[in-house]
Amino acid sequence: MKPKDPLPVTEQSAMVYSIPCQDCDAKYVGETGKRLGTRLAENQLEINRKYKLSLVYGHTQQLNHDFAFEKTRVIGRVNEKIARLMLETWSSTGTINRAIDLHLAYQALLARLGSVRPRPMRQTSTRNREPMPREKRGVGRRSHDQSQTLPHQCAHKTENNSREQ
């Protein structure tokens, strides 16, 4: 592996992923901030150790099915936990996940946006974005205009001026 080669998917972190069942159309959707390989190993351990709170183990035990861990698909990469949870919920329709279904209005929006978003979402990053020009950020802008002075500053200036006179 060369220094600039992309990391294998199992070595990447902060993502929402989907594991399909080998024997039926069911799938498990999960999110992790860990490396994907670590999280998949944890899912397999839950099955091996018969962890009763695991949805993956529950599906395996109840229906005697197996999951195709090698066919795991990345749905999206997001650094923020809340955004990952939203993407997981957004992607959990028709899965074995325990979740409260989305409100009907959001389900309609999801169906409508499904045709607009043909490929998985990319990881959000600010590394390669162009910086905003200084004028737009407000850096280096100084104004002596009273319209941008806060009211308490105006009162303080008037009070000081009246004392001096």
Coordinates of C-alpha atoms in Angstrom, one line a residue, residues 95-160:
T95 CA -35.1 -3.1 7.8
I96 CA -35.0 -5.2 10.9
N97 CA -34.0 -2.1 13.0
R98 CA -36.1 -1.2 16.0
A99 CA -37.1 2.3 15.3
I100 CA -40.1 4.6 15.3
D101 CA -41.2 5.0 11.7
L102 CA -40.8 8.4 10.2
H103 CA -43.8 10.7 10.1
L104 CA -45.9 10.3 6.9
A105 CA -44.8 13.8 5.6
Y106 CA -41.1 12.8 6.0
Q107 CA -41.8 9.4 4.3
A108 CA -43.3 11.2 1.3
L109 CA -40.3 13.5 1.2
L110 CA -37.9 10.5 1.4
A111 CA -39.7 8.9 -1.5
R112 CA -39.5 12.1 -3.5
L113 CA -35.8 12.6 -2.7
G114 CA -35.0 8.9 -3.4
S115 CA -35.1 9.6 -7.1
V116 CA -32.9 12.7 -6.8
R117 CA -30.1 11.1 -4.8
P118 CA -28.9 8.2 -7.0
R119 CA -25.5 7.6 -5.2
P120 CA -24.5 7.4 -1.6
M121 CA -23.8 10.6 0.3
R122 CA -20.2 11.6 0.7
Q123 CA -18.5 12.4 3.9
T124 CA -18.8 16.1 4.9
S125 CA -15.4 17.8 5.2
T126 CA -14.2 21.4 5.2
R127 CA -10.6 20.4 4.1
N128 CA -10.9 21.1 0.4
R129 CA -13.4 23.9 0.4
E130 CA -12.3 27.3 -0.8
P131 CA -12.0 29.9 2.0
M132 CA -14.5 32.7 1.8
P133 CA -13.2 36.1 0.8
R134 CA -12.3 38.4 3.7
E135 CA -15.0 40.9 2.8
K136 CA -17.7 38.2 3.2
R137 CA -16.5 36.9 6.5
G138 CA -16.3 40.4 8.1
V139 CA -12.6 40.0 9.0
G140 CA -10.7 43.2 8.8
R141 CA -13.9 45.3 8.4
R142 CA -14.2 48.2 10.7
S143 CA -16.9 50.7 10.7
H144 CA -17.5 53.9 12.6
D145 CA -21.1 54.0 11.5
Q146 CA -23.5 54.3 14.4
S147 CA -26.0 51.9 12.8
Q148 CA -23.6 49.0 13.7
T149 CA -22.9 50.2 17.2
L150 CA -24.8 48.3 19.9
P151 CA -27.4 50.4 21.9
H152 CA -25.5 50.0 25.2
Q153 CA -22.4 51.4 23.5
C154 CA -24.3 54.4 22.3
A155 CA -25.6 55.1 25.8
H156 CA -22.1 54.7 27.3
K157 CA -20.7 57.2 24.7
T158 CA -23.4 59.8 25.4
E159 CA -22.9 59.4 29.1
N160 CA -19.2 60.0 28.8

